[in-house]
CSV table of C-alpha atoms in Angstrom, one decimal:
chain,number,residue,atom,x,y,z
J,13,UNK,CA,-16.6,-2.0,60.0
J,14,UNK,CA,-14.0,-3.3,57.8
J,15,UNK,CA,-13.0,-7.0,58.4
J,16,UNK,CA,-9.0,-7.9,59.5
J,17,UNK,CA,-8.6,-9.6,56.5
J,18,UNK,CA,-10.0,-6.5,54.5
J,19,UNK,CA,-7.6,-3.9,56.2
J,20,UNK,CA,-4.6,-6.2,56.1
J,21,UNK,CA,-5.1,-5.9,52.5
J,22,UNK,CA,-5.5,-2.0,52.7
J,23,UNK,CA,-2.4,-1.6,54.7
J,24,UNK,CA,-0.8,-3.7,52.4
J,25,UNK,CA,-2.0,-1.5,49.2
J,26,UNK,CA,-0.6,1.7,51.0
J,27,UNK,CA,2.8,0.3,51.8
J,28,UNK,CA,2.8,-0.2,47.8
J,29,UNK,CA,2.0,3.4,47.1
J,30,UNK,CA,4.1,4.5,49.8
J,31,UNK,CA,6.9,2.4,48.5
J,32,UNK,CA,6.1,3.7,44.8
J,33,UNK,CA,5.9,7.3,45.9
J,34,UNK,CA,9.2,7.2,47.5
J,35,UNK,CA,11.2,5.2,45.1
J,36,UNK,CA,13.9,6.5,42.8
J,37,UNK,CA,13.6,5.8,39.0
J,38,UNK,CA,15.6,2.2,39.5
J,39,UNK,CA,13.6,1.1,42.2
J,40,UNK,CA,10.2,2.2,40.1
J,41,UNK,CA,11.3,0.5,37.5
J,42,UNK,CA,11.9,-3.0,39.4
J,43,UNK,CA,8.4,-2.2,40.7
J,44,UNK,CA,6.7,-2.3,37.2
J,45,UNK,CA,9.0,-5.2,36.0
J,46,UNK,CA,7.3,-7.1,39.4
J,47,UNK,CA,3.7,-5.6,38.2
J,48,UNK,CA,3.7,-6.9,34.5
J,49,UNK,CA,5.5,-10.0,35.4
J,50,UNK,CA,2.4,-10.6,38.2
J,51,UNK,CA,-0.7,-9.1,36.2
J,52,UNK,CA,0.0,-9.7,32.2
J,53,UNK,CA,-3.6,-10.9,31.1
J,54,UNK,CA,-5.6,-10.0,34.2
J,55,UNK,CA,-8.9,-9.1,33.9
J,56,UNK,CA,-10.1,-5.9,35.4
J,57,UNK,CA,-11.9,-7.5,38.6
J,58,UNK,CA,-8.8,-9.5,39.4
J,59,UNK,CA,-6.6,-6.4,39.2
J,60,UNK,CA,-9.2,-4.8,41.6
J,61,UNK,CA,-8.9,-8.0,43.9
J,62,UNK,CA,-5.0,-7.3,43.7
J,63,UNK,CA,-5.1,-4.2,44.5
J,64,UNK,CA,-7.9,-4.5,47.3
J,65,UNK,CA,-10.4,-2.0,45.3
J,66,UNK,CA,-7.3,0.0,44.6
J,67,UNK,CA,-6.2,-0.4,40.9
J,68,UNK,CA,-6.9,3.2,40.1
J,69,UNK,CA,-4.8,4.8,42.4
J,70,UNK,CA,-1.4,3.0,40.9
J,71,UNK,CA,-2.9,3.8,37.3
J,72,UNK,CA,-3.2,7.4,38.2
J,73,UNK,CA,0.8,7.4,39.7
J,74,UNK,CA,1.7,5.4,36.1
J,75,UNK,CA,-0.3,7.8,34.2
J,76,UNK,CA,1.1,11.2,36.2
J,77,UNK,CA,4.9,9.5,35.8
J,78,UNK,CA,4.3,8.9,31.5
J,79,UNK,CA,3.4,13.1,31.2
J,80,UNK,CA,5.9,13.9,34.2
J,81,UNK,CA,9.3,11.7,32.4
J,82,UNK,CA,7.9,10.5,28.6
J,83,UNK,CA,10.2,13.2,27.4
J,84,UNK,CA,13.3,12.2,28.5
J,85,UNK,CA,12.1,8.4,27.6
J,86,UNK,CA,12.9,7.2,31.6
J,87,UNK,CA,11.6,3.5,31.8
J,88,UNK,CA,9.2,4.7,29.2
J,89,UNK,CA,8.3,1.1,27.7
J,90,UNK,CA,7.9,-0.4,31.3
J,91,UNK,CA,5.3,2.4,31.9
J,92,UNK,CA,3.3,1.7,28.6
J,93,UNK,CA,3.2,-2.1,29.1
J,94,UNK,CA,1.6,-1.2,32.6
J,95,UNK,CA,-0.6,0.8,31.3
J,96,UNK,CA,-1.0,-1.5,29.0
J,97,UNK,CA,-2.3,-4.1,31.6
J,98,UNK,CA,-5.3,-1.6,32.5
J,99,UNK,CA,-6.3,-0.8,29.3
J,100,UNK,CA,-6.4,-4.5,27.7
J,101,UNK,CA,-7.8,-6.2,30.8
J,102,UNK,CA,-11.3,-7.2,30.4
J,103,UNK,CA,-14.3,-5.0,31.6
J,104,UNK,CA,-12.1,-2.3,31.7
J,105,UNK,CA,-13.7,0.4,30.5
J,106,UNK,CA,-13.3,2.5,33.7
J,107,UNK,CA,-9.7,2.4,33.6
J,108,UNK,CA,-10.0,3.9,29.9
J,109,UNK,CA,-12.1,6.9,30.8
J,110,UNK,CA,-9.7,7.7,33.4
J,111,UNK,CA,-6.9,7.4,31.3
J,112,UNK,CA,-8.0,9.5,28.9
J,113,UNK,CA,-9.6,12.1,30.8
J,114,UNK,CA,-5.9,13.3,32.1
J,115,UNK,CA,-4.8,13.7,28.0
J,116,UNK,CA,-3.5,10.1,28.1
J,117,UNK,CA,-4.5,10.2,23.4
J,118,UNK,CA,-2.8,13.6,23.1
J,119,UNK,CA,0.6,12.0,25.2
J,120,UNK,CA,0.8,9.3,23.3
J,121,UNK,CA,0.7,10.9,19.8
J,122,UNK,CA,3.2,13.4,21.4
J,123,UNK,CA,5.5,10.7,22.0
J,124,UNK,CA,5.4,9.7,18.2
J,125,UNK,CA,6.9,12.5,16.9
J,126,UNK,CA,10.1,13.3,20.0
J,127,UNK,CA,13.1,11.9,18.2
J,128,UNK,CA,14.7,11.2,21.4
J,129,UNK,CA,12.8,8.4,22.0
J,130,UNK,CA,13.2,4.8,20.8
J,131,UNK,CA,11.6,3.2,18.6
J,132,UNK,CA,10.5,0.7,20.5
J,133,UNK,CA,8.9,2.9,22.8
J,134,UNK,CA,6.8,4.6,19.9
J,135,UNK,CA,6.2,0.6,19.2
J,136,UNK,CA,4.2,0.4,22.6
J,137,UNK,CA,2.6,3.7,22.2
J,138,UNK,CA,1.2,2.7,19.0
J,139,UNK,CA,-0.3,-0.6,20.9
J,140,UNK,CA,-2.1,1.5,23.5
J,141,UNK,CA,-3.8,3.6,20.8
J,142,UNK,CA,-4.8,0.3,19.6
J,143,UNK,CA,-6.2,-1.0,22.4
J,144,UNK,CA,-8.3,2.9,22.8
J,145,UNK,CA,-9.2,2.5,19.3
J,146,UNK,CA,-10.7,-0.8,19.3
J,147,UNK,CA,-12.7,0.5,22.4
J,148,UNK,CA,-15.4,1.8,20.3
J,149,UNK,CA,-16.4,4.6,17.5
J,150,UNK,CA,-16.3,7.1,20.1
J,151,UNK,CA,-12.7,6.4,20.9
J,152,UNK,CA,-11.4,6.3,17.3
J,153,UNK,CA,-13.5,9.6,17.3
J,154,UNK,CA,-11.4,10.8,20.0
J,155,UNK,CA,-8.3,9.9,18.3
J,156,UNK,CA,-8.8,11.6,14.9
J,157,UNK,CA,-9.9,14.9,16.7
J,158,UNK,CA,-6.4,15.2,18.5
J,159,UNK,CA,-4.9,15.1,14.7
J,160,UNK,CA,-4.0,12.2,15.4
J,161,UNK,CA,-4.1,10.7,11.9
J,162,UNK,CA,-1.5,13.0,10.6
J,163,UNK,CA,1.0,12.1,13.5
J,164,UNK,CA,0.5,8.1,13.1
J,165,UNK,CA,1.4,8.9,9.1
J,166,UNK,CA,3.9,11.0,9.9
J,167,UNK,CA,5.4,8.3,11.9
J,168,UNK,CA,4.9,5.5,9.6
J,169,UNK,CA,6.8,7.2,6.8
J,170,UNK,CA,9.8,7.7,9.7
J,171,UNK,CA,9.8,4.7,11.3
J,172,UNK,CA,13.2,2.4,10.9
J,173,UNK,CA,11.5,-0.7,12.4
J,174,UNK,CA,9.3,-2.9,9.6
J,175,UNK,CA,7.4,-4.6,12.3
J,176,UNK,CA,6.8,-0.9,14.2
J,177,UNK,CA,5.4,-0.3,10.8
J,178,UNK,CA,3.1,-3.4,10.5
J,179,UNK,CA,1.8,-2.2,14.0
J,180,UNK,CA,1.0,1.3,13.0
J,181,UNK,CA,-0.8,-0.5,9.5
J,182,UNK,CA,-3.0,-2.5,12.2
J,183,UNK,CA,-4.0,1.0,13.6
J,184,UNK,CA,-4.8,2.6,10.7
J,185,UNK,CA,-7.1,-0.4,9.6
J,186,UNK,CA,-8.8,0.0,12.8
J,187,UNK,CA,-9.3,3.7,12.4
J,188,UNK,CA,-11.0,3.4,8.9
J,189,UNK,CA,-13.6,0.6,10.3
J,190,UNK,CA,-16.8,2.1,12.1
J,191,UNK,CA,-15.6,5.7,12.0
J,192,UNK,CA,-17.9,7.0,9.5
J,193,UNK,CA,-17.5,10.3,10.5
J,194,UNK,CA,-13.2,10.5,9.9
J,195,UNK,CA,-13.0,7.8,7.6
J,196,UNK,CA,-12.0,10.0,4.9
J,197,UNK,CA,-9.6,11.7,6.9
J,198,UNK,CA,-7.8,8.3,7.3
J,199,UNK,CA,-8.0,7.6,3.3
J,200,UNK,CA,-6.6,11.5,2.9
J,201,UNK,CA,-4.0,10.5,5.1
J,202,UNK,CA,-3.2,7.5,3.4
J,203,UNK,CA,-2.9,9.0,0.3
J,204,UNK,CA,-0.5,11.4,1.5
J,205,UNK,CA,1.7,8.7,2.3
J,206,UNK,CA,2.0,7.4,-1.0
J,207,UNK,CA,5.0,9.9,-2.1
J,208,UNK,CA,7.4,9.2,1.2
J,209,UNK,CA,10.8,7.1,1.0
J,210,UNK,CA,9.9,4.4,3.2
J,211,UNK,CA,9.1,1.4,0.5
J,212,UNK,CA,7.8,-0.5,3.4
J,213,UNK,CA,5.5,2.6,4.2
J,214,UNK,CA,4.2,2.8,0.5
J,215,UNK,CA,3.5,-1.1,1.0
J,216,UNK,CA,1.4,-0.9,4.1
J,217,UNK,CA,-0.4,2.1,3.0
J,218,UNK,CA,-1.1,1.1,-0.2
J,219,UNK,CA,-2.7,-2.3,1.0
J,220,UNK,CA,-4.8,0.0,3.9
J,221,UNK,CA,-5.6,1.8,1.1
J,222,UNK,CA,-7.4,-1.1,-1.0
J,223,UNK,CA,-9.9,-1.8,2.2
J,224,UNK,CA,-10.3,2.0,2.8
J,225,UNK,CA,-11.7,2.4,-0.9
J,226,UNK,CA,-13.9,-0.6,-0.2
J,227,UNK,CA,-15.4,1.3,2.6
J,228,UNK,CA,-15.7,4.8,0.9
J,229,UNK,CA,-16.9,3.9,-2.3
J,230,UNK,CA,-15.5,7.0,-2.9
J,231,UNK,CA,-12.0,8.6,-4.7
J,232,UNK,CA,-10.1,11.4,-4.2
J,233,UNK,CA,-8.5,13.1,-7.2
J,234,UNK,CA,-5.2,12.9,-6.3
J,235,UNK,CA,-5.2,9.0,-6.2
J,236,UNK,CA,-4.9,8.9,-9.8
J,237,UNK,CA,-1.4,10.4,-10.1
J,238,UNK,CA,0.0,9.3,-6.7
J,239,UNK,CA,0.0,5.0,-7.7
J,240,UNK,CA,1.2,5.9,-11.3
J,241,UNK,CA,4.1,7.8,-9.6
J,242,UNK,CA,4.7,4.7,-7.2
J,243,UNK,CA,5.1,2.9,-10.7
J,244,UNK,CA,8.5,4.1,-10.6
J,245,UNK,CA,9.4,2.0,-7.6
J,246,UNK,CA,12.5,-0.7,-7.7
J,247,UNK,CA,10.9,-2.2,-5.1
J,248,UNK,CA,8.5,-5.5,-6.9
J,249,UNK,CA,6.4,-5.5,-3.2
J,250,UNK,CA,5.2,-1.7,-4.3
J,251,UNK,CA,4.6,-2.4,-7.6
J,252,UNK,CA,2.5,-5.2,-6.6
J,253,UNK,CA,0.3,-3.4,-4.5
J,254,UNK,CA,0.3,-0.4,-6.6
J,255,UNK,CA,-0.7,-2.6,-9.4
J,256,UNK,CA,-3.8,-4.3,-7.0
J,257,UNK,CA,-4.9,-0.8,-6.0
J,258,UNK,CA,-5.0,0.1,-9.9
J,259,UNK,CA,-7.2,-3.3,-10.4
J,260,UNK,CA,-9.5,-1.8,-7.7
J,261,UNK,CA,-9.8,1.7,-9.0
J,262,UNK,CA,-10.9,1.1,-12.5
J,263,UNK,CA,-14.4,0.4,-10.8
J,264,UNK,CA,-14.7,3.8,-9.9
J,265,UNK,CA,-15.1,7.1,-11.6
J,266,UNK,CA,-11.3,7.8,-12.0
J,267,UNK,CA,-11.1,4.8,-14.3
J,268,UNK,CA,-10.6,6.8,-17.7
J,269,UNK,CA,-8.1,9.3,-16.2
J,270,UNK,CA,-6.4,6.1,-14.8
J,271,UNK,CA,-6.5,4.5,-18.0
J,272,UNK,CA,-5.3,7.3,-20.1
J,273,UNK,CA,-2.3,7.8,-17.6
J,274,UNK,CA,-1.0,4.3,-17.9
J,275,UNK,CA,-1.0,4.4,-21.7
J,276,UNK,CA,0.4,8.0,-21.7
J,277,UNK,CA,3.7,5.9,-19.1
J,278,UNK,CA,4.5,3.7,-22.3
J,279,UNK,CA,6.4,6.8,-24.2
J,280,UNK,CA,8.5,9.1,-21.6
J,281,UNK,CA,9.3,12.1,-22.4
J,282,UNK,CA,12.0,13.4,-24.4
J,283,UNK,CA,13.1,15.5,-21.0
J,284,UNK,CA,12.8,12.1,-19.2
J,285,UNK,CA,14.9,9.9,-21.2
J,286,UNK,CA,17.7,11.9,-21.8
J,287,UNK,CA,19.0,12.2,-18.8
J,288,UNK,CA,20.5,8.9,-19.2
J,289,UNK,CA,24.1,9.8,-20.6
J,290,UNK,CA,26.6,7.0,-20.0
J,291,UNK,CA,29.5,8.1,-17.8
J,292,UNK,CA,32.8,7.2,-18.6
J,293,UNK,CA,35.2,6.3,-15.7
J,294,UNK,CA,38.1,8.6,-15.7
J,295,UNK,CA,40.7,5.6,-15.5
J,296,UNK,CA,39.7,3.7,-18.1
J,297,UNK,CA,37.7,3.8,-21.7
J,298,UNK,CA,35.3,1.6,-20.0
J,299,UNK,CA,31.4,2.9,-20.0
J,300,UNK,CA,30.3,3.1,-16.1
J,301,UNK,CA,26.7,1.1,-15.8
J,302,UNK,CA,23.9,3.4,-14.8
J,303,UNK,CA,20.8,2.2,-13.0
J,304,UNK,CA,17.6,2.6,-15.0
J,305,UNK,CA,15.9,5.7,-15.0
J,306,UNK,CA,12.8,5.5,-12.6
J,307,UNK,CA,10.7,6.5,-16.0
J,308,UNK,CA,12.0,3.7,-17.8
J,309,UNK,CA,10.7,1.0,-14.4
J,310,UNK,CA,7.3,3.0,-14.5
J,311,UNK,CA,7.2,2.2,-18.4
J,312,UNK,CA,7.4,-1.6,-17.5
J,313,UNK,CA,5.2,-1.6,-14.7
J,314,UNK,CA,3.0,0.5,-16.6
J,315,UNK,CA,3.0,-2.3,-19.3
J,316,UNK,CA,2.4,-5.0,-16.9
J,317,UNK,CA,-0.3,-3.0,-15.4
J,318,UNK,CA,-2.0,-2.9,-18.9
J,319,UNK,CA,-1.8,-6.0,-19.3
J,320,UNK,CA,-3.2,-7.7,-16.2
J,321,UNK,CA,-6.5,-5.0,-16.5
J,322,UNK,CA,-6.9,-6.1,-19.9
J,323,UNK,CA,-6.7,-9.7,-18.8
J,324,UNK,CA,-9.2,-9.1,-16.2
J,325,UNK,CA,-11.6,-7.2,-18.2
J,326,UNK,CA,-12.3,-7.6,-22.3
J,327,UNK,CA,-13.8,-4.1,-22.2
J,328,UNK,CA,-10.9,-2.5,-20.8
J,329,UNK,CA,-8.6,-3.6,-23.1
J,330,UNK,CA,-11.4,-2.4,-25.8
J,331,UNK,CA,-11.3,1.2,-24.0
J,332,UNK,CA,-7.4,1.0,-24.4
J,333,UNK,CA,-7.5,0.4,-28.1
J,334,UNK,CA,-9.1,3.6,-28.1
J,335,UNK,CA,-6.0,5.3,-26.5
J,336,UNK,CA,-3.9,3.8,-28.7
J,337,UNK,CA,-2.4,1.2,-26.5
J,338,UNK,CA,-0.9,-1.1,-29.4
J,339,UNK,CA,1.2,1.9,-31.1
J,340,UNK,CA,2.5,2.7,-27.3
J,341,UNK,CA,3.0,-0.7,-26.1
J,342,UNK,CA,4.9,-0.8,-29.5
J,343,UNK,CA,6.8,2.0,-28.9
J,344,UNK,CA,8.2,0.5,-25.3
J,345,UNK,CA,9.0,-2.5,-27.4
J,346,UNK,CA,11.7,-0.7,-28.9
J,347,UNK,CA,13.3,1.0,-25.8
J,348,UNK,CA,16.9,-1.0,-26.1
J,349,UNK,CA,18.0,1.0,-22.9
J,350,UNK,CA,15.6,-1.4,-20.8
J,351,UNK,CA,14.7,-4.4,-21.8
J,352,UNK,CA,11.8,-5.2,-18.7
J,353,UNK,CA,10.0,-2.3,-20.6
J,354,UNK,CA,10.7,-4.3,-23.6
J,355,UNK,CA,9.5,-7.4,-22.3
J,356,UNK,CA,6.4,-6.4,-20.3
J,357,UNK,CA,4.7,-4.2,-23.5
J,358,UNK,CA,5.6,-7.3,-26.0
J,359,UNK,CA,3.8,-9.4,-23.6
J,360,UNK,CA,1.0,-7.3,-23.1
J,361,UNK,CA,0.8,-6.9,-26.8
J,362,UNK,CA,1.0,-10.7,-27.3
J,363,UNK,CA,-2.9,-10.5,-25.6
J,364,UNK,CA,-3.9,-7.8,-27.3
J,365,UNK,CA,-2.6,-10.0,-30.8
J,366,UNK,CA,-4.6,-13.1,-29.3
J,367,UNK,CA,-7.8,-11.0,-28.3
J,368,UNK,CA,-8.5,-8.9,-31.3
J,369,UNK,CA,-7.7,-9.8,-35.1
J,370,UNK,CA,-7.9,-6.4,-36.1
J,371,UNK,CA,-5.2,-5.4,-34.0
J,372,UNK,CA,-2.9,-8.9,-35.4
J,373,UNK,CA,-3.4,-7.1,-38.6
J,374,UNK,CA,-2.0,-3.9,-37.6
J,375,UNK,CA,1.2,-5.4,-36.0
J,376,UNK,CA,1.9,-8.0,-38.8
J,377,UNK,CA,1.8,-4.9,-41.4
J,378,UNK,CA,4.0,-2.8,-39.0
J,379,UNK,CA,6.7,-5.0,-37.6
J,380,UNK,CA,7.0,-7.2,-41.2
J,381,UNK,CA,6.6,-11.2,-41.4
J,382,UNK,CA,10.3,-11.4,-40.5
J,383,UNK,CA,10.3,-9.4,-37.1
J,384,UNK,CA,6.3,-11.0,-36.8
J,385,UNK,CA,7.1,-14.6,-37.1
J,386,UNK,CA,9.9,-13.8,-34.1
J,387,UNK,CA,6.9,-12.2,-32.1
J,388,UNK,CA,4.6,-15.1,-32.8
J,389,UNK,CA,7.4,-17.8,-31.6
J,390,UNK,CA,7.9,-16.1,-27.9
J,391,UNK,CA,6.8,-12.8,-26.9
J,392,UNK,CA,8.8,-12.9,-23.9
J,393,UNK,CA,12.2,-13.2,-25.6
J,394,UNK,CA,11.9,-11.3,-28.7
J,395,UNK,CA,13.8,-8.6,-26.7
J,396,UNK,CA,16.8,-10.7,-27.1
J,397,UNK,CA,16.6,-11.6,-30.6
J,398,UNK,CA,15.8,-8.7,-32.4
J,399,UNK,CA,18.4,-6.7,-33.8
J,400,UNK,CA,18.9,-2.7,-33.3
J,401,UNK,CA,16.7,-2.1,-37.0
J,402,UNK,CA,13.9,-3.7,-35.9
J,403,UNK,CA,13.7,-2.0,-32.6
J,404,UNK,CA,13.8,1.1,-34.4
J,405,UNK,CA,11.2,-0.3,-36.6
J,406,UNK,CA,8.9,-0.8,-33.4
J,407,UNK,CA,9.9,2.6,-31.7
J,408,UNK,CA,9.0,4.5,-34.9
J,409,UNK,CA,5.6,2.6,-35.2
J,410,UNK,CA,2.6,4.7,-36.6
J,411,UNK,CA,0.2,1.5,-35.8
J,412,UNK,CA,-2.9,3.4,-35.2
J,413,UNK,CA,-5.5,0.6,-34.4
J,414,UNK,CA,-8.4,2.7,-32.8
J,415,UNK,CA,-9.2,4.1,-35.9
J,416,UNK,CA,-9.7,0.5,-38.0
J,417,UNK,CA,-11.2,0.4,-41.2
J,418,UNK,CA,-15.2,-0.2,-41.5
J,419,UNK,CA,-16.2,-3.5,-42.8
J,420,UNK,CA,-18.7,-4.2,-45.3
J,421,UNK,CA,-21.9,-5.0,-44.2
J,422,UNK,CA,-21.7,-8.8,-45.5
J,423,UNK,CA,-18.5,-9.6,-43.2
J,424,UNK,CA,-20.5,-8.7,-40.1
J,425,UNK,CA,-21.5,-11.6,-37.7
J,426,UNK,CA,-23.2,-11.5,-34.6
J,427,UNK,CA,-21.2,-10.2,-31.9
J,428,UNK,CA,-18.3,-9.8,-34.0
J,429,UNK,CA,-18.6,-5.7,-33.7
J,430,UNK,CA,-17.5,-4.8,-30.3
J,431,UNK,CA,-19.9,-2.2,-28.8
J,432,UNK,CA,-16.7,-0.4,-27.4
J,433,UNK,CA,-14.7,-0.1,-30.3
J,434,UNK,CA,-16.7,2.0,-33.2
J,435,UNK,CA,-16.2,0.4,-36.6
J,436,UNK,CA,-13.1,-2.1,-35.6
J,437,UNK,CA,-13.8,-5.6,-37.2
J,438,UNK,CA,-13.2,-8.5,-34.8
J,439,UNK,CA,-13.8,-11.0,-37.3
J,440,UNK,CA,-15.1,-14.7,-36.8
J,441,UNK,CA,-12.2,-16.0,-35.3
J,442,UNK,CA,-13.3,-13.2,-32.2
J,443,UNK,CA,-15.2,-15.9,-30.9
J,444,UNK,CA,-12.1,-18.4,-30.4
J,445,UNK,CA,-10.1,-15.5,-29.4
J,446,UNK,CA,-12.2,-14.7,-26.0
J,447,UNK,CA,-12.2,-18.8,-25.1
J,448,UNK,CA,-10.3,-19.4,-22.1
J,449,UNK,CA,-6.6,-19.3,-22.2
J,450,UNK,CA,-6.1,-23.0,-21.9
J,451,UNK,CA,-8.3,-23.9,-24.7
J,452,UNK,CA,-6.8,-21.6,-27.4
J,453,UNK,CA,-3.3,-22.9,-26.5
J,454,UNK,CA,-4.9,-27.0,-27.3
J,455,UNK,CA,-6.4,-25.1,-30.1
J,456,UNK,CA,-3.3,-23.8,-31.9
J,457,UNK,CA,-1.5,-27.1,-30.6
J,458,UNK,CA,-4.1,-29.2,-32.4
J,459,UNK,CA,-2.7,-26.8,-35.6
């Protein structure tokens, strides 16, 4: 026989339900407010103890209200945060199965796609499938199988919110951690995401993307022409992480189509460019400024990006000098309509000066001691002082430095001949040229 004490508590647990069952939605919804006020951070045996052996039978009423009313969005974020109780609460693995055995995944990645519902309910769904996903491999399992990958992108490129968004980024990274067997469907996914309009979404992704690769070890062909396109981005958060991503992908079998692509973004098209025709304001003579052509901010970023591989990696920028990165970079150097894209390439080509003598040779002949001495003094702001001839001068370039003249045998030295560039001199003075970048600046002080 049940003690006093033990069926006081059971009376009082079916005066709850009862109460519950007959309540209205404002009266449920004071209920829950009472229940996650009482409960937040209980573990599973104390919400047990609350509920005298009970706690299942007011999960299976929250759980039968969410399908019944997550349509309409009635007290929808009060119902999620009480589920969320169950869930989250320690040993609590019971409560789980039987959320998810009445279709508890499938109605919360429903209620990411109803655009009725506010955002800040598709914020606590989003939690709830990270509590189920960091339940275990068979749960993230679970998730991808209900296509649920597709529906947390989808959302990610809609979402308004930037710290919905940071949520659904901490989902994602849980998703492509110990789920071997969907792993690539996350990095597919994330992929996908790449082209949408949310900048914050191209962010996210593209920094989920940089672990996901880790973990693959693998690409997929459509990487390569997805970051270059994010090149065109205004936003300098993007470009960062686009340019990070490109850092991480040259160790991997794309790395010569990735190459070839950013040296290729140095020279736009003729069909590119000339779409920028200055408008003229109908009350006045007065030109109207235009914003710069998204092929003209891929051209800079694509001559930062050159430059901070070939930083990173001597035999990069050697592979470059192949695709006739200095006559490009060259090229960009005499874009007047943008003068980032002028910037970045003389930069980058102000490494590629200081790296290889072969290649100082090549630009001193092309741009003329005038135009070179200008270079030599600041890289960074020979945009501003050069005049309209001598950009032409460097847009008309025919510098063609992967095909350098063969030195004699007697001006060889050892390891002056780089492996990767066939019959390209490098001189003595390659030794002082691959020094670190502190020491050739005291070096040329010291001169």
């Amino acid at each position: 026989m049940t003690s006093v004490k033990e069926q006081v508590a059971i009376s009082r647990l079916l005066s709850f339900l009862q109460d519950w069952d007959n309540a209205g939605r404002v009266t449920r919804s004071h209920i829950l407010d009472s229940f996650i006020e009482t409960n937040q951070g209980r573990t599973a045996p104390e919400l047990e103890q609350e509920f005298s052996q009970g706690a299942s039978l007011f999960l299976v009423r929250l759980t039968t209200w969410l399908r019944l009313t997550y349509m309409i969005g009635s007290c929808l974020d009060k119902i999620l945060r009480s589920i969320g109780i169950f869930l989250s609460a320690v040993s609590s693995n019971r409560y789980l199965v039987e959320f998810l055995e009445v279709g508890g995944v499938l109605t919360l990645l429903e209620i990411l796609g109803l655009e009725k519902i506010k955002e800040e309910d598709k914020k606590e769904s989003i939690k709830l499938l990270q509590v189920i996903a960091n339940s275990g491999r068979k749960y993230k399992e679970l998730i991808c199988e209900s296509y649920g990958i597709r529906s947390i992108a989808e959302f990610l490129a809609k979402s308004k919110s930037e710290e919905t968004q940071e949520e659904v980024q901490v989902l994602l990274d849980s998703l492509v951690h110990g789920n071997p067997k969907y792993q690539n469907q996350v990095y597919k996914g994330l992929i996908a995401l790449l082209p949408c309009a949310s900048p914050k979404a191209q962010q996210l992704s593209l920094q989920t993307l940089r672990t996901a690769q880790s973990i693959i070890r693998t690409t997929h062909p459509s990487i390569v022409d997805h970051v270059l396109q994010l090149l065109r981005t205004m936003h300098l958060e993007v470009q960062y992480e686009a340019i990070a991503l490109i850092k991480d992908l040259v160790d991997y079998d794309v790395c010569p189509e990735l190459l070839k692509g950013l040296v290729e973004l140095l020279i736009p098209s003729f069909k590119e460019t000339s779409k920028l025709q200055p408008k003229i304001l109908s009350e006045s003579s007065v030109l109207q400024l235009t914003a710069p052509l998204p092929v003209f901010l891929q051209q800079a970023a694509a001559a930062k990006a050159i430059g901070v591989l070939a930083r990173s990696n001597t035999s990069l920028a050697e592979e470059m000098l192949h695709l006739r990165v200095v006559h490009s970079l060259m090229t960009a150097m005499g874009n007047t309509d943008h003068s980032n894209s002028q910037r970045q390439a003389s930069l980058t080509l102000e490494y590629f000066v200081q790296t290889f003598p072969v290649v100082e040779d090549h630009v001193r002949k092309s741009m003329g001691e005038e135009l070179y001495q200008l270079f030599l003094s600041n890289a960074g702001d020979l945009y501003m002082k050069m005049n309209s001839i001598q950009a032409d001068i460097l847009a008309a370039n025919k510098v063609n430095v992967a095909r350098g003249p063969h030195p004699p045998p007697t001006a060889l030295y050892p390891g002056d001949l780089s492996s990767g560039i066939t019959g390209v001199y490098l001189g003595p003075r390659d030794q002082e040229a691959r020094l670190p970048q502190f020491q050739q600046e005291n070096m040329e002080g010291k001169e």
